[in-house]
XYZ file of C-alpha atoms in Angstrom:
378
model
C -31.767 -40.557 37.668
C -32.886 -43.987 38.954
C -31.048 -45.243 42.009
C -29.640 -48.671 42.785
C -29.938 -50.515 46.083
C -27.950 -53.608 47.072
C -29.277 -55.514 50.086
C -26.659 -57.937 51.415
C -27.337 -60.171 54.416
C -24.721 -62.809 55.168
C -23.466 -64.946 58.056
C -21.910 -68.398 58.384
C -24.118 -71.443 58.653
C -23.352 -73.425 61.778
C -21.580 -72.794 65.059
C -19.645 -69.732 63.910
C -22.821 -67.733 63.279
C -23.078 -64.643 65.491
C -26.095 -62.833 64.073
C -29.398 -63.589 62.388
C -28.455 -61.477 59.374
C -31.190 -62.765 57.044
C -33.842 -61.872 59.608
C -33.681 -58.224 58.547
C -34.456 -58.860 54.869
C -38.255 -59.232 55.189
C -38.407 -55.838 56.904
C -36.150 -54.159 54.350
C -37.959 -55.841 51.455
C -41.227 -54.303 52.664
C -39.804 -50.810 52.023
C -40.514 -49.298 48.621
C -37.411 -49.332 46.379
C -37.547 -45.572 45.861
C -37.513 -45.021 49.627
C -34.566 -47.387 50.134
C -32.687 -45.407 47.509
C -33.912 -41.914 48.259
C -34.626 -41.395 44.537
C -37.757 -41.261 42.410
C -37.271 -44.809 41.128
C -34.766 -47.534 41.970
C -33.597 -51.036 41.191
C -33.120 -53.386 44.148
C -30.802 -56.399 44.229
C -31.055 -58.817 47.176
C -28.277 -61.186 48.239
C -29.383 -63.437 51.094
C -26.878 -65.866 52.635
C -24.656 -65.985 49.504
C -22.219 -68.874 49.231
C -19.402 -67.557 47.025
C -17.449 -64.300 47.378
C -17.024 -64.096 43.594
C -20.809 -64.104 43.142
C -21.136 -61.232 45.615
C -18.324 -59.371 43.853
C -20.110 -59.709 40.504
C -23.306 -58.160 41.910
C -21.375 -55.476 43.762
C -19.421 -54.590 40.624
C -22.611 -54.275 38.593
C -24.196 -52.079 41.259
C -21.097 -49.871 41.464
C -21.180 -49.381 37.694
C -24.723 -48.012 37.789
C -24.829 -44.307 36.879
C -27.301 -43.151 39.549
C -27.109 -42.979 43.357
C -26.125 -46.223 45.086
C -26.971 -47.340 48.612
C -25.586 -50.622 49.929
C -27.220 -52.103 53.043
C -24.966 -54.730 54.668
C -25.944 -56.937 57.607
C -23.633 -59.662 58.867
C -20.429 -60.362 60.718
C -16.771 -59.434 60.338
C -13.931 -61.951 60.640
C -10.197 -61.782 59.958
C -8.296 -64.156 57.701
C -5.479 -66.052 59.392
C -2.773 -65.136 56.883
C -3.010 -61.363 56.574
C -5.419 -60.516 59.398
C -7.590 -58.410 57.087
C -11.342 -57.887 57.687
C -13.810 -59.970 55.674
C -17.579 -60.212 55.557
C -18.302 -63.836 56.467
C -20.527 -65.759 54.034
C -22.560 -68.935 54.410
C -19.634 -71.363 54.042
C -17.132 -69.351 56.076
C -15.283 -70.974 58.973
C -12.356 -69.502 60.936
C -9.948 -71.636 58.899
C -11.406 -70.749 55.484
C -12.041 -66.995 55.773
C -9.524 -66.151 53.048
C -11.320 -68.289 50.454
C -14.970 -68.294 51.509
C -15.573 -64.761 52.840
C -15.794 -61.404 51.058
C -12.694 -59.245 51.691
C -13.836 -55.857 52.941
C -11.300 -54.172 50.680
C -13.224 -55.549 47.675
C -16.119 -53.314 48.702
C -13.762 -50.357 48.993
C -12.169 -51.084 45.610
C -15.456 -51.440 43.740
C -16.841 -48.167 45.097
C -13.690 -46.057 44.823
C -14.482 -44.363 41.491
C -17.938 -43.295 42.545
C -18.771 -39.833 43.853
C -19.206 -39.381 47.622
C -22.340 -37.418 46.822
C -24.216 -40.497 45.611
C -22.598 -43.512 47.325
C -23.431 -44.752 50.820
C -23.007 -47.847 52.982
C -25.482 -48.594 55.766
C -24.093 -51.365 57.968
C -25.118 -53.470 60.946
C -22.162 -55.728 61.685
C -21.097 -58.024 64.498
C -17.480 -59.014 65.084
C -15.831 -61.929 66.826
C -13.151 -61.170 69.417
C -10.250 -60.986 66.961
C -12.117 -58.848 64.440
C -13.393 -56.595 67.223
C -9.821 -55.851 68.337
C -8.931 -55.006 64.731
C -11.874 -52.630 64.310
C -11.220 -50.808 67.572
C -7.586 -50.291 66.574
C -7.878 -49.618 62.836
C -11.483 -48.768 61.993
C -13.085 -50.173 58.851
C -11.803 -48.540 55.670
C -14.547 -48.213 53.059
C -12.826 -45.727 50.762
C -12.559 -41.991 50.502
C -15.698 -41.613 48.367
C -18.185 -43.599 50.450
C -20.276 -42.380 53.368
C -20.715 -45.051 56.066
C -23.517 -45.207 58.633
C -24.399 -47.852 61.181
C -22.852 -49.909 63.929
C -20.308 -52.602 64.599
C -20.933 -54.607 67.758
C -18.759 -57.186 69.520
C -19.959 -60.751 70.047
C -22.025 -60.852 73.213
C -20.868 -64.266 74.408
C -24.452 -65.160 75.189
C -26.224 -68.200 73.826
C -28.342 -67.636 70.756
C -27.961 -65.310 67.807
C -27.709 -61.546 68.066
C -30.381 -59.440 66.403
C -29.536 -56.850 63.717
C -31.397 -54.298 65.812
C -29.930 -51.242 64.135
C -30.819 -52.337 60.588
C -34.301 -53.452 61.618
C -34.876 -50.032 63.155
C -33.652 -48.316 59.992
C -36.041 -50.468 57.934
C -38.939 -49.723 60.259
C -38.293 -45.987 59.970
C -38.158 -46.224 56.174
C -41.504 -48.028 56.046
C -43.064 -44.650 56.791
C -42.457 -43.919 53.097
C -39.844 -41.204 53.617
C -36.039 -41.398 53.673
C -34.498 -38.442 55.475
C -30.837 -37.571 54.939
C -28.814 -40.564 56.035
C -27.154 -38.813 58.951
C -30.626 -37.930 60.293
C -31.879 -41.462 59.640
C -28.867 -42.837 61.505
C -29.549 -40.616 64.510
C -33.227 -41.593 64.583
C -32.258 -45.266 64.558
C -29.747 -44.683 67.349
C -32.404 -43.007 69.479
C -34.824 -45.901 69.080
C -32.813 -49.064 69.617
C -32.394 -50.422 73.165
C -29.260 -49.335 75.005
C -28.022 -52.897 75.496
C -28.046 -53.567 71.739
C -26.338 -50.383 70.608
C -22.823 -51.765 70.507
C -20.403 -49.361 68.913
C -22.341 -46.961 66.720
C -20.512 -45.296 63.901
C -20.731 -42.491 61.421
C -18.313 -41.969 58.563
C -15.468 -39.550 58.854
C -14.466 -37.554 55.800
C -12.233 -40.389 54.607
C -14.886 -43.088 54.496
C -13.691 -44.954 57.575
C -15.997 -46.464 60.141
C -14.361 -44.973 63.212
C -14.529 -46.666 66.608
C -15.327 -44.501 69.591
C -12.046 -45.232 71.332
C -9.402 -46.586 68.928
C -6.975 -47.234 71.775
C -9.176 -49.593 73.765
C -12.074 -52.016 73.242
C -15.535 -50.527 73.518
C -18.038 -52.314 75.714
C -21.332 -53.514 74.209
C -23.213 -50.812 76.105
C -21.057 -47.892 74.995
C -22.865 -45.509 72.676
C -21.299 -42.609 70.866
C -21.734 -41.207 67.406
C -18.744 -39.894 65.480
C -20.093 -36.907 63.599
C -17.327 -35.664 61.357
C -18.800 -33.884 58.306
C -19.379 -35.973 55.224
C -17.294 -35.164 52.150
C -18.977 -32.854 49.666
C -17.497 -32.987 46.180
C -15.945 -29.673 45.199
C -15.491 -28.495 41.631
C -11.763 -29.158 42.011
C -12.344 -32.672 43.345
C -10.744 -34.793 40.608
C -12.665 -37.949 41.444
C -16.027 -36.192 41.260
C -15.095 -34.526 37.960
C -13.906 -37.823 36.475
C -17.040 -39.634 37.650
C -19.198 -36.947 36.063
C -17.350 -37.289 32.758
C -17.806 -41.083 32.804
C -21.520 -40.785 33.531
C -21.841 -38.384 30.592
C -20.007 -40.794 28.292
C -16.976 -38.513 27.909
C -14.479 -41.328 28.417
C -11.533 -39.707 26.634
C -11.927 -36.597 28.780
C -12.055 -38.686 31.957
C -8.904 -40.578 31.001
C -7.150 -37.346 30.088
C -7.838 -35.885 33.525
C -6.630 -39.053 35.248
C -3.509 -39.135 33.047
C -2.571 -35.611 34.122
C -2.914 -36.500 37.808
C -0.938 -39.681 37.210
C 1.894 -37.747 35.556
C 1.993 -35.245 38.427
C 2.153 -38.075 40.967
C 4.976 -39.802 39.060
C 6.959 -36.554 38.967
C 6.344 -35.832 42.624
C 6.559 -39.267 44.224
C 7.852 -41.809 41.697
C 6.178 -44.372 39.462
C 5.985 -47.010 42.218
C 4.431 -44.683 44.801
C 0.909 -45.252 46.062
C -0.017 -41.811 44.769
C 0.995 -42.709 41.211
C -0.363 -46.262 41.375
C -3.723 -44.939 42.526
C -4.098 -42.976 39.301
C -2.802 -45.908 37.254
C -5.579 -47.998 38.786
C -8.125 -45.280 38.089
C -7.090 -45.259 34.426
C -7.375 -49.056 34.271
C -10.929 -48.806 35.566
C -11.732 -45.967 33.178
C -10.672 -48.174 30.269
C -13.115 -50.797 31.538
C -15.930 -48.228 31.699
C -15.050 -47.153 28.162
C -15.451 -50.745 26.949
C -11.745 -51.232 26.173
C -10.735 -54.489 27.931
C -7.393 -54.624 26.093
C -6.241 -51.314 27.518
C -7.700 -52.126 30.924
C -6.008 -55.543 31.072
C -2.664 -54.083 30.035
C -2.951 -51.308 32.628
C -3.785 -53.737 35.441
C -0.864 -55.965 34.448
C 1.441 -52.953 34.635
C 0.123 -52.068 38.089
C 0.637 -55.639 39.315
C 4.161 -55.850 37.902
C 5.068 -52.460 39.398
C 3.847 -53.479 42.836
C 5.713 -56.792 42.677
C 8.902 -55.093 41.487
C 8.616 -52.704 44.442
C 8.737 -55.686 46.795
C 5.063 -56.024 47.686
C 3.992 -59.515 48.740
C 2.297 -61.786 46.206
C -0.703 -62.069 48.538
C -0.957 -58.358 49.340
C -4.545 -57.224 48.724
C -3.531 -54.561 46.181
C -1.399 -57.051 44.225
C -4.104 -59.720 44.186
C -6.713 -57.157 43.176
C -4.603 -55.938 40.239
C -4.017 -59.468 38.919
C -7.651 -60.466 39.408
C -8.818 -57.410 37.484
C -6.305 -58.018 34.696
C -7.579 -61.601 34.464
C -11.206 -60.450 34.436
C -10.583 -57.939 31.651
C -8.593 -60.490 29.624
C -11.622 -62.777 29.561
C -13.613 -59.887 28.048
C -11.296 -59.434 25.043
C -13.030 -60.530 21.841
C -10.079 -59.989 19.503
C -8.223 -63.318 19.427
C -4.904 -61.754 18.404
C -5.002 -59.211 21.245
C -5.974 -61.866 23.789
C -3.180 -64.111 22.533
C -0.734 -61.198 22.823
C -1.586 -60.449 26.481
C -2.076 -64.061 27.571
C 1.576 -64.978 28.267
C 2.115 -61.893 30.449
C -1.033 -62.704 32.411
C -0.017 -66.352 32.800
C 3.410 -65.295 34.067
C 2.055 -62.933 36.701
C -0.731 -65.369 37.621
C 1.928 -68.015 38.264
C 3.415 -65.683 40.885
C 0.059 -64.451 42.213
C -2.391 -67.393 42.265
C -4.998 -65.341 44.145
C -7.986 -66.631 46.061
C -9.898 -68.242 43.232
C -9.029 -71.921 42.908
C -7.925 -72.913 39.413
C -7.263 -69.348 38.193
C -3.826 -70.193 36.803
C -5.076 -73.359 35.124
C -7.921 -71.344 33.587
C -5.475 -68.878 32.024
C -3.206 -71.633 30.728
C -6.132 -73.571 29.267
C -7.593 -70.545 27.497
C -4.169 -69.448 26.268
C -3.594 -72.888 24.773
C -6.923 -72.626 22.963
C -6.035 -69.180 21.614
C -2.615 -70.278 20.418
C -4.162 -73.215 18.585
C -6.738 -70.987 16.905
C -6.064 -69.850 13.302
């Protein structure tokens, strides 16, 4: 099956720029698509110094929906937003004061990749972090989801004049130019062995949960520290529900996939309650499955239910999971072609959007304007 490769290089323009992220693209672009992907053929999408997080999300979402293996190469810098102190990938217009609105939340990457199989989804990263983000990473790691293997490094800002080099990613690209992609853990180790000691930073390998794990979570790691965390990568088992559901979706058996997810959702509700994270996880899976099945009405309604459940449980209106649920409900609502169905769901979306404005400026006004048009339609 053809693979998909997403090459993302991003960093702020101006004084906040820590790394020459775009400098790695010419080297990566010289690698054959099939080698970047590790498949016979592959499609490659390049995003160089993107301006808008929504534009990146659109490309990421399309890549995540591809049926074959997916490898995402990310070069850039991590910053925290001032409100929630959550990690973001800084984009061209990002400043410390505007991270929340101009950078890509890292949890968006996790959310878009969460329904994919660990067997065919990987992140290769070369990231730099400012002082605040570096403290966060050393304490919490970088959560990329349970179904994603993560390879690469995160390095602290050096404090020196001039931009840092994405030495790890350039070394990976140089190795791939040989025309062969070894298993990613072997490729990672080869890159580690080749880059200079002073540029190694904090080198990472995924643990079984898809986290980028710092060497010493209790204390900052110096720029010269080098260790590789080598926990085994997750291998989908026949009883792995996510792998089985992904396989059913890829085969076009959407009703079967939803049936499996519904059973796990019911078990979680019985065991933990309808507002538990265990149950809400499967509710979110079913909302995504409706999207894959081409049923935006069911998907929108499911995401609205998730958002309302989280809000009723006392979660903050700007909590990432709440914002994500409302944003996805809004996105699916715009895909509904049946005027009557869109008109039916519009008021509920407008009500929850009033409480959860989200990060996209004008989202509430957009819903109200479209709802007015629908209500005026015959």
